[in-house]
Coordinates of C-alpha atoms and ligand atoms in Angstrom, one line a residue:
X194 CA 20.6 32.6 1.6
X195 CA 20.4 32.7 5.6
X196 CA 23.9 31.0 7.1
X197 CA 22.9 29.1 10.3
X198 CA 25.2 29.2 13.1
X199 CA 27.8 26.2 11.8
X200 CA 28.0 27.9 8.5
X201 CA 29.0 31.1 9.7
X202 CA 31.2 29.8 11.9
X203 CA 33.1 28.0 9.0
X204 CA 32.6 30.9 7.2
X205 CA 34.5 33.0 9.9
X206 CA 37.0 30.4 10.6
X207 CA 38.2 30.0 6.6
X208 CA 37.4 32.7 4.4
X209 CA 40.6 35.1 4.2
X210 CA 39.8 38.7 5.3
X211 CA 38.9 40.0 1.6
X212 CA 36.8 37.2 0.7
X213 CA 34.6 38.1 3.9
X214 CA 34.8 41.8 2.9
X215 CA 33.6 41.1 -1.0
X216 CA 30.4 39.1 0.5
X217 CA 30.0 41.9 3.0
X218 CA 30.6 44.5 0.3
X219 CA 28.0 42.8 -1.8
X220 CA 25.3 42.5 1.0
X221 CA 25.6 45.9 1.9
X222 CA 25.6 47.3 -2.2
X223 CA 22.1 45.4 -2.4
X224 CA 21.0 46.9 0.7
X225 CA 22.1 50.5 -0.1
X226 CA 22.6 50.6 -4.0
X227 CA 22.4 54.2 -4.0
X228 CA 26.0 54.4 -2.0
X229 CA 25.2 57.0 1.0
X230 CA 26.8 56.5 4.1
X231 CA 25.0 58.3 6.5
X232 CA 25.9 59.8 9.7
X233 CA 24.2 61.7 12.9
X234 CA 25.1 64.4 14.7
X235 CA 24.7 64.1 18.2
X236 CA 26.6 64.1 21.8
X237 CA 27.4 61.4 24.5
X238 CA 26.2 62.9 27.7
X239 CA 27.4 60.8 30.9
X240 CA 25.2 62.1 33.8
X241 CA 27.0 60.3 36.1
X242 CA 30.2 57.5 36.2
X243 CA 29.1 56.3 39.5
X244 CA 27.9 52.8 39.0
X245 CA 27.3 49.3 41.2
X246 CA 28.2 47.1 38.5
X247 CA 32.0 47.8 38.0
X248 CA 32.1 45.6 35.2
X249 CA 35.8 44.5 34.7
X250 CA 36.5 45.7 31.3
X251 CA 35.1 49.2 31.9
X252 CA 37.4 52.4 32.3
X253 CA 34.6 55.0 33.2
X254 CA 32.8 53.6 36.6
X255 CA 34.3 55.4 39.4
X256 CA 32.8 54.2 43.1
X257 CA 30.8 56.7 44.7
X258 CA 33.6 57.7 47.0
X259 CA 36.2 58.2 44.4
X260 CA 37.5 61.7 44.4
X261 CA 36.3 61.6 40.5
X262 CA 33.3 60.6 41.0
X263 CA 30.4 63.1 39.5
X264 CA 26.9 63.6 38.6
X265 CA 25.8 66.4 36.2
X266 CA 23.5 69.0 37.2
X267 CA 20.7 69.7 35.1
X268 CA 22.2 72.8 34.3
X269 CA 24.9 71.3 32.8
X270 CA 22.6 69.0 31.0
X271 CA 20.8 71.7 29.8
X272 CA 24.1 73.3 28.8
X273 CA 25.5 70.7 26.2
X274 CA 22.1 70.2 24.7
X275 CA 22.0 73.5 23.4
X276 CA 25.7 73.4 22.4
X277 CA 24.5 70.1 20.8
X278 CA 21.2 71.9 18.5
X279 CA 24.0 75.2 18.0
X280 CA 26.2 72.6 15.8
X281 CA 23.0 70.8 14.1
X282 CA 22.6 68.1 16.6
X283 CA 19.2 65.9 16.5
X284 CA 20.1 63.6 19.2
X285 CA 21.7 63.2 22.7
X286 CA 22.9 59.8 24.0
X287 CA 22.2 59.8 27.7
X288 CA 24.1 57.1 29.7
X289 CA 25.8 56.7 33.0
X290 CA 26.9 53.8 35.2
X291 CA 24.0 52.6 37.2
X292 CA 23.8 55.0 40.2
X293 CA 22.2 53.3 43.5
X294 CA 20.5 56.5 44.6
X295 CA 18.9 57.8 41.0
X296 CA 15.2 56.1 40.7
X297 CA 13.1 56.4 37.6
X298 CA 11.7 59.6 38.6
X299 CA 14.8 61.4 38.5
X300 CA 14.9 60.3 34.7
X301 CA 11.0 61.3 34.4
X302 CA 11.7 64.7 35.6
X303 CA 14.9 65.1 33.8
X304 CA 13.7 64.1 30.5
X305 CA 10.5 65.9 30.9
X306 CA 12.3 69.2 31.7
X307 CA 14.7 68.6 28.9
X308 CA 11.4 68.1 26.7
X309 CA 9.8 71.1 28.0
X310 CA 13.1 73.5 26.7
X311 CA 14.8 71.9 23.7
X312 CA 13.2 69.8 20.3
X313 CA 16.1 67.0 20.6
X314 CA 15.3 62.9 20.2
X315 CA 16.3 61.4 23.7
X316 CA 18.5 58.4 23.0
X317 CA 19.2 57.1 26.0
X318 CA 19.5 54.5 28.8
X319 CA 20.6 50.9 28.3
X320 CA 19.2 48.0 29.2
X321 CA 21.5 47.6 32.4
X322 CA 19.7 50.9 33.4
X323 CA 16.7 50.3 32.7
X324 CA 16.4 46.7 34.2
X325 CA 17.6 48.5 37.2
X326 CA 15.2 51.3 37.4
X327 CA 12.2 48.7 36.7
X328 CA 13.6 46.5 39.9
X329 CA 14.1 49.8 41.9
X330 CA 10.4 51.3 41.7
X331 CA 9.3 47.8 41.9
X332 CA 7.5 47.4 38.6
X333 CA 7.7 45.8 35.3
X334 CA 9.9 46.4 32.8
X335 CA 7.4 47.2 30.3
X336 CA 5.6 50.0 32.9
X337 CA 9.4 51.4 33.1
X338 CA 9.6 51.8 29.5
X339 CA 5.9 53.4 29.6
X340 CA 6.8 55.8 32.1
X341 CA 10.1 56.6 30.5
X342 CA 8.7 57.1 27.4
X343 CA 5.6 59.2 28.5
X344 CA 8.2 61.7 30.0
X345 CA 10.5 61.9 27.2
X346 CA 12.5 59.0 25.8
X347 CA 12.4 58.5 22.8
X348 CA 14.4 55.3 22.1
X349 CA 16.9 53.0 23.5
X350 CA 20.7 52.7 22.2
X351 CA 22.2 49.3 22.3
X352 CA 24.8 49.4 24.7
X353 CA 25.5 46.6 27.6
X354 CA 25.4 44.0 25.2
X355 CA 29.1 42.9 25.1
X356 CA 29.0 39.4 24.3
X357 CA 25.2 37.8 24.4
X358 CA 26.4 35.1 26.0
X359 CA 26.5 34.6 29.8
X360 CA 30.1 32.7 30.1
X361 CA 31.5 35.5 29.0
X362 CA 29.2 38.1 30.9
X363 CA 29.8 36.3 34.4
X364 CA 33.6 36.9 33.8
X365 CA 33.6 40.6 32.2
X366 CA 30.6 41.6 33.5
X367 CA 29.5 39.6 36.4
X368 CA 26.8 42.3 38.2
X369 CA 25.2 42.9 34.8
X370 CA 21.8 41.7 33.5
X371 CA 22.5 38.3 31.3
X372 CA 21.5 38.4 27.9
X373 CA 18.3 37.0 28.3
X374 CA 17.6 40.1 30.4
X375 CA 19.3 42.4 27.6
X376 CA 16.7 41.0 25.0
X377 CA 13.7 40.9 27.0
X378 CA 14.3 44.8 27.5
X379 CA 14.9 45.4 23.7
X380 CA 12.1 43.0 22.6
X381 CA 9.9 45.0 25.3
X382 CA 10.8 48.6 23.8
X383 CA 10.1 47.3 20.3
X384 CA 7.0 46.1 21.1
X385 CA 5.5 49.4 22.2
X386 CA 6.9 50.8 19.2
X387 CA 10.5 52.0 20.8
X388 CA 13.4 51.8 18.1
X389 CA 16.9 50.5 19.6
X390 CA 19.9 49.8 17.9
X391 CA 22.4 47.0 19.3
X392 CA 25.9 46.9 20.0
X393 CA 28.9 44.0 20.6
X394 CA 32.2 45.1 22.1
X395 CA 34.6 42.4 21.2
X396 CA 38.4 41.2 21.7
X397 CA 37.8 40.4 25.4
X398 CA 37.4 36.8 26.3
X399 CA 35.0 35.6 23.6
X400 CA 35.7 31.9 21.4
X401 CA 34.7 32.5 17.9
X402 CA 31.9 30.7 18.3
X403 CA 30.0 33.1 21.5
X404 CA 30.5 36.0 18.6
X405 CA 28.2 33.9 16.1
X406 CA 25.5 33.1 18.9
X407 CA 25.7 37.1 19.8
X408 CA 24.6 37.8 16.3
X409 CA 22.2 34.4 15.5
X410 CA 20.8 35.9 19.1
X411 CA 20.1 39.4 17.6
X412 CA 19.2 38.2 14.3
X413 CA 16.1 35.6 16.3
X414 CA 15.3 38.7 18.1
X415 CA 15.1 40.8 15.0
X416 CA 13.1 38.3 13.0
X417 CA 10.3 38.8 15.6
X418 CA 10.1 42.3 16.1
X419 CA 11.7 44.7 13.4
X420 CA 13.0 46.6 16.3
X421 CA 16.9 47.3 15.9
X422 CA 17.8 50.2 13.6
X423 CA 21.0 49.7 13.5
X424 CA 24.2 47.1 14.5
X425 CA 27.3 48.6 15.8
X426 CA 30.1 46.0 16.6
X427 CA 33.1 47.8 18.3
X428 CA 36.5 46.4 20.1
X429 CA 37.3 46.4 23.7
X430 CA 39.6 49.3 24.8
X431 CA 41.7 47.5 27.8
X432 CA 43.6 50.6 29.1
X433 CA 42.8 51.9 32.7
X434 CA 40.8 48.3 33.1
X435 CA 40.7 45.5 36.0
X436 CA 40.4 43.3 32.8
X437 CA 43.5 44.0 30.8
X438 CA 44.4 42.4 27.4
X439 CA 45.1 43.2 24.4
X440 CA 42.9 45.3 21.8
X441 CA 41.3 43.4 18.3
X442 CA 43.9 43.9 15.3
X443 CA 42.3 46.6 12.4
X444 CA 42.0 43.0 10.7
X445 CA 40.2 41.2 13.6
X446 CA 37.9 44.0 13.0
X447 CA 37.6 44.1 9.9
X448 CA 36.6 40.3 9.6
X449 CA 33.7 40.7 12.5
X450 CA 32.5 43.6 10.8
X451 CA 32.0 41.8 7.3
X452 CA 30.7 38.4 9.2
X453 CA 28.0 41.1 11.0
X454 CA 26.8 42.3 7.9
X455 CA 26.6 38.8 6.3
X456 CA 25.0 36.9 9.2
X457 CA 22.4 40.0 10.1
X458 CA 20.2 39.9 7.0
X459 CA 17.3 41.6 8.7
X460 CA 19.5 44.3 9.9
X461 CA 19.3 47.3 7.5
X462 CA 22.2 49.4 9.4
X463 CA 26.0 48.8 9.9
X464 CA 27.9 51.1 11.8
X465 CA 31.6 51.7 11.4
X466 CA 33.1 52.6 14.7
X467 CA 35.8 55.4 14.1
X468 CA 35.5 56.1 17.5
X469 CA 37.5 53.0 18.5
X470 CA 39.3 52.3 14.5
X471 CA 40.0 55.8 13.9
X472 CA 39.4 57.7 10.8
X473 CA 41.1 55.2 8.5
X474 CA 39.8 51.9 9.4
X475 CA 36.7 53.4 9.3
X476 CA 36.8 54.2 6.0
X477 CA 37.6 50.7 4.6
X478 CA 35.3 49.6 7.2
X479 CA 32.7 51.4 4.3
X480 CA 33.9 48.0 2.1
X481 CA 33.6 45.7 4.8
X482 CA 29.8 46.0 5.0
X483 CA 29.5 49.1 6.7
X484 CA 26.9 52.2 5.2
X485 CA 27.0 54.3 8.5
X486 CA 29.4 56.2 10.5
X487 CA 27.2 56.3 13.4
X488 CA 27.6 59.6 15.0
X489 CA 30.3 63.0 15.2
X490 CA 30.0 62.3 19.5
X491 CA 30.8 66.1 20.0
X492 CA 31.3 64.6 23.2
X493 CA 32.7 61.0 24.2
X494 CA 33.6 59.8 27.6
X495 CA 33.4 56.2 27.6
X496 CA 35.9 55.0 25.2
X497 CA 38.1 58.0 26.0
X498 CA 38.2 56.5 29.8
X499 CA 39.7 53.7 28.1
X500 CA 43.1 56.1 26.7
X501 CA 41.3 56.1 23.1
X502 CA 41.0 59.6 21.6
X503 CA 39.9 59.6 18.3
X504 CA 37.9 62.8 16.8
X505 CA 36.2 63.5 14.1
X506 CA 34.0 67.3 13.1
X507 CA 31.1 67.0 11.2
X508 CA 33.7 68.2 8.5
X509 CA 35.8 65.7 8.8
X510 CA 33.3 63.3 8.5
X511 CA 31.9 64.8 5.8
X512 CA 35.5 64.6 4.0
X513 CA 36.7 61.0 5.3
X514 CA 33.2 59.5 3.5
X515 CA 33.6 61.6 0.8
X516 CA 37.5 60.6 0.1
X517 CA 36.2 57.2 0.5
X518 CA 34.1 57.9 -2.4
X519 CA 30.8 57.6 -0.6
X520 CA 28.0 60.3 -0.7
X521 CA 28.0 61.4 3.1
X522 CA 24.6 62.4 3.8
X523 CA 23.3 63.5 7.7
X524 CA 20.2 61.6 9.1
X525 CA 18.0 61.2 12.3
X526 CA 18.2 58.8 14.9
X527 CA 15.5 56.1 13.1
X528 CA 17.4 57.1 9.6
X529 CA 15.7 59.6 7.7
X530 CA 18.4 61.6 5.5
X531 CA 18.2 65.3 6.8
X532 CA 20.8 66.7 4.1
X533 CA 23.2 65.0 1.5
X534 CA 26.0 66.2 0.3
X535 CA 27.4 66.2 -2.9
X536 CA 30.4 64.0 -3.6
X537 CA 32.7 66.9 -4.2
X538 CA 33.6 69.5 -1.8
Ligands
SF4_865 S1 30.1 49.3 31.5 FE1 28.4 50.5 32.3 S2 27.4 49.1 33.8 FE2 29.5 48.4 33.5 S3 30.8 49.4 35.1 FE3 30.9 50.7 33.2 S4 29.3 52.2 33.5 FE4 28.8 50.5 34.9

């Protein structure tokens, strides 16, 4: 049974955190009965931290006059894709901040040269970008996304969302698309047959109550075009930000996790976000609703701006959903199983 809005806010509001996890647990053993947890390996590639929008929760931007300030040659592109397909890697995530300078062709030749060397799925550019590379050349989204995709891309990973609600975006994100904008770009790439996933990064300024219109939000949006692969909720880091704060409890996690999976019933995918819970969380995060530990992010530069430095291997990846007593299994970006791995080491 579908929960409207007011019942998953009671829902939130009173259940204790292992009653949400049991309903979570349930949805998610009717989803995926045959208990894989699957996981991708790929690698985070920042082409650049320069970026206009200096969104006030963000510990990566630099200005473009900041002695740290960088953009990666296509060599060095080039480089950490093949270190990426040495280690069994199927995808690279592409994002930077949103450069002034870099136009939509300087993604149409980089993609198409990356096509032209390596056989890798381009994950890449969010919404933000992509909004501003449509406005930049003057067209459409939807001739942006044709273009992009014609030279390469392959599909679009959720990030930007934050909260899906603009009184929260105008005070953590003020220069950044609203979430009208953010939806119109993913409903956009969907319709021309473009998988995305989405994302929320929470513990910022949010009421209870903006976190269940982010997901009713995604859910509407789902319900019309099949589109999202995939949910990833993750916390806000605060170190290194104009923002500040404090970081979500492993419990505050836990509970928006299980809510996630209960209130996105057209969402197949749950990702557990080790990256920002560690190794641990994200293992009971596997009873809170989650069946995915999104990906080994040989390389991570976002959240590590932040002063978070959780790793994982493949290995250890392998091992943590193994000791969780889950059958780890690698898959591709739209979430075909590539190998399985048996349940003992
Ligand atoms: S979150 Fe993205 S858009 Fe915002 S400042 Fe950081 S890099 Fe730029």
């Amino acid at each position: 049974m579908r929960l409207d809005a007011d019942e998953g806010l009671v829902l939130f509001k009173q259940a204790d955190l292992l009653t949400l996890g049991e309903l979570a647990g349930n949805v998610r053993q009717r989803l995926h009965p045959e208990r894989l947890v699957t996981f991708i390996v790929d690698r985070n590639i920042n082409y650049t931290n320069i970026c206009i929008n200096r969104c006030k929760f963000c510990a990566f931007y630099r200005d473009a006059d900041n002695p740290e300030a960088y953009i990666l040659s296509k060599e060095d592109i080039f480089r950490k894709i093949e270190e990426t397909i040495a280690q069994s890697g199927t995808q690279i995530l592409m994002q930077g901040g949103v450069h002034p300078d870099l136009g939509i062709e300087y993604f149409e030749d980089l993609f198409s040269s990356i096509k032209k060397r390596f056989t890798i799925q381009i994950h890449s550019l969010s919404p933000a970008e992509i909004s501003f590379l449509a406005k930049k050349a003057h067209v459409s989204v939807l001739d942006a996304l044709i273009r992009l995709r014609a030279s390469g891309l392959d599909s679009i990973p959720g990030g930007g969302a934050e909260i899906l609600v603009d009184r929260v975006r105008k005070k953590v994100s003020p220069n950044k698309i609203r979430w009208k904008q953010w939806a119109e770009v993913m409903k956009t790439a969907q319709n021309i047959g473009m998988p995305t996933t989405a994302t929320m990064m929470f513990g910022s300024l949010e009421t209870d109550k903006e976190i269940i219109e982010h997901l009713v939000r995604l859910r509407d949006v789902q319900d019309e075009t099949r589109g999202f692969t995939a949910f990833i909720p993750w916390t806000y880091q605060p170190g290194n930000t104009e923002l500040g704060g404090r970081s979500a409890t492993a419990v505050e996690y836990l509970k928006v996790l299980a809510l996630s999976r209960i209130m996105l019933d057209n969402f197949d995918n749950i990702q557990a976000s080790w990256v920002t819970q560690g190794a641990k969380i994200a293992q009971v995060a596997l009873e809170f609703g989650a069946n995915d530990f999104g990906s080994t992010m040989i390389e991570e530069n976002v959240v590590a701006a932040a002063g978070i430095a959780f790793r994982m291997t493949k290995k250890e990846i392998i091992d943590v959903i193994r000791d969780a007593g889950y059958i780890p299994a690698q898959r591709d970006t739209i979430y075909h199983i590539l190998k399985k791995y048996d349940l003992k080491s």
